[in-house]
């Protein structure tokens, strides 16, 4: 015998509500905004290798703040959970019910840079490529500095790409790379950071592969320097002493011996010239001495004749 029960009897409204709340909570817990873990920050110096610096930590916090699905209370708790002593002691009195802006303001005042937007702009313009630094690494360093400047004000996000490309072309010493990628002509419509770093890394990989093929063809080992006449980036030779290959030891010794020989020959010729001058002076002195002797004899003879006459 089968019972014909209504649907409301099988699924009461109370049970449906509990099931729906459970589903919503489970789905919220599995969203990416809840799943990703914030980087730890303590503010200790020197910084431990397992922790991030303030700029890196702030980048992850910015992603959290831009999530509109989270409440300010939840954002504050996530920020407090990512802090370690002594940074956590700075905001301990604030409490979990304060706004995220209050926590960040305290941390910025203690661990952040005291430079304003203008000072950071001067520092950004003065940043040049270091010796041995790859162009892609230099670009990433400029990107980090420009990010800090945007937070401090002075440069809008719309001007981001233009400032980045302009300073890279100004501070990068590899003119051949800039010319090959035609970066000077793209300042009016600059590429984004992602596009620019891909272009530069691709060019670096091509140059690295070309040098590797050159080494194999010339029979050089991995650490052997590439001869100067085979180098393609002539601009880097004049800038980076680390990139300029050293000459072979035999050639260096040959050059040094030649320099020593030429120097010794020059010294010898100079000594010979001095000897000749001394000989001339001695001859002149001898001639003068003979004249003096003759004059003295004449004077003696003249004085003797005068005495006899008297």
Coordinates of N, CA and C in Angstrom, one line a residue, residues 39-48 51 79-92:
X39 N 50.4 36.5 2.5 CA 51.8 36.4 2.9 C 52.0 36.9 4.3
X40 N 53.0 36.3 5.0 CA 53.2 36.7 6.4 C 54.2 37.9 6.4
X41 N 54.0 38.8 7.4 CA 54.8 40.0 7.5 C 55.0 40.2 9.0
X42 N 56.3 40.5 9.4 CA 56.6 40.7 10.8 C 57.3 42.0 11.0
X43 N 57.9 42.6 9.9 CA 58.7 43.8 10.1 C 60.0 43.7 10.7
X44 N 60.5 42.4 10.9 CA 61.8 42.2 11.5 C 62.9 42.6 10.5
X45 N 64.1 43.0 11.0 CA 65.2 43.3 10.2 C 66.4 42.7 10.9
X46 N 67.2 41.8 10.2 CA 67.0 41.4 8.8 C 65.7 40.6 8.6
X47 N 65.2 40.6 7.4 CA 63.9 39.9 7.1 C 64.2 38.4 6.9
X48 N 63.4 37.6 7.6 CA 63.6 36.1 7.4 C 63.2 35.7 6.0
X51 N 59.4 35.1 5.1 CA 58.5 36.2 5.1 C 58.7 37.2 4.0
X79 N 43.9 40.4 7.7 CA 45.1 41.2 7.9 C 45.8 40.9 9.2
X80 N 45.0 40.8 10.3 CA 45.6 40.5 11.6 C 46.2 39.1 11.6
X81 N 45.6 38.2 10.9 CA 46.1 36.8 10.9 C 47.4 36.7 10.1
X82 N 47.6 37.6 9.2 CA 48.9 37.5 8.4 C 50.1 38.2 9.1
X83 N 49.8 38.8 10.2 CA 50.9 39.6 10.9 C 51.6 38.7 12.0
X84 N 52.9 38.9 12.1 CA 53.7 38.2 13.1 C 54.4 39.3 14.0
X85 N 54.8 38.9 15.2 CA 55.5 39.9 16.0 C 56.8 40.4 15.3
X86 N 57.2 41.6 15.5 CA 56.6 42.7 16.3 C 55.5 43.5 15.5
X87 N 55.2 43.2 14.2 CA 54.2 43.9 13.5 C 52.8 43.7 14.1
X88 N 52.6 42.5 14.6 CA 51.3 42.3 15.2 C 51.1 43.0 16.5
X89 N 52.2 43.3 17.2 CA 52.1 44.1 18.4 C 51.7 45.6 18.2
X90 N 52.0 46.1 17.0 CA 51.7 47.5 16.6 C 50.2 47.7 16.6
X91 N 49.5 46.7 16.0 CA 48.1 46.8 15.8 C 47.3 46.0 16.8
X92 N 47.9 45.6 17.9 CA 47.2 44.7 18.9 C 46.1 45.5 19.6

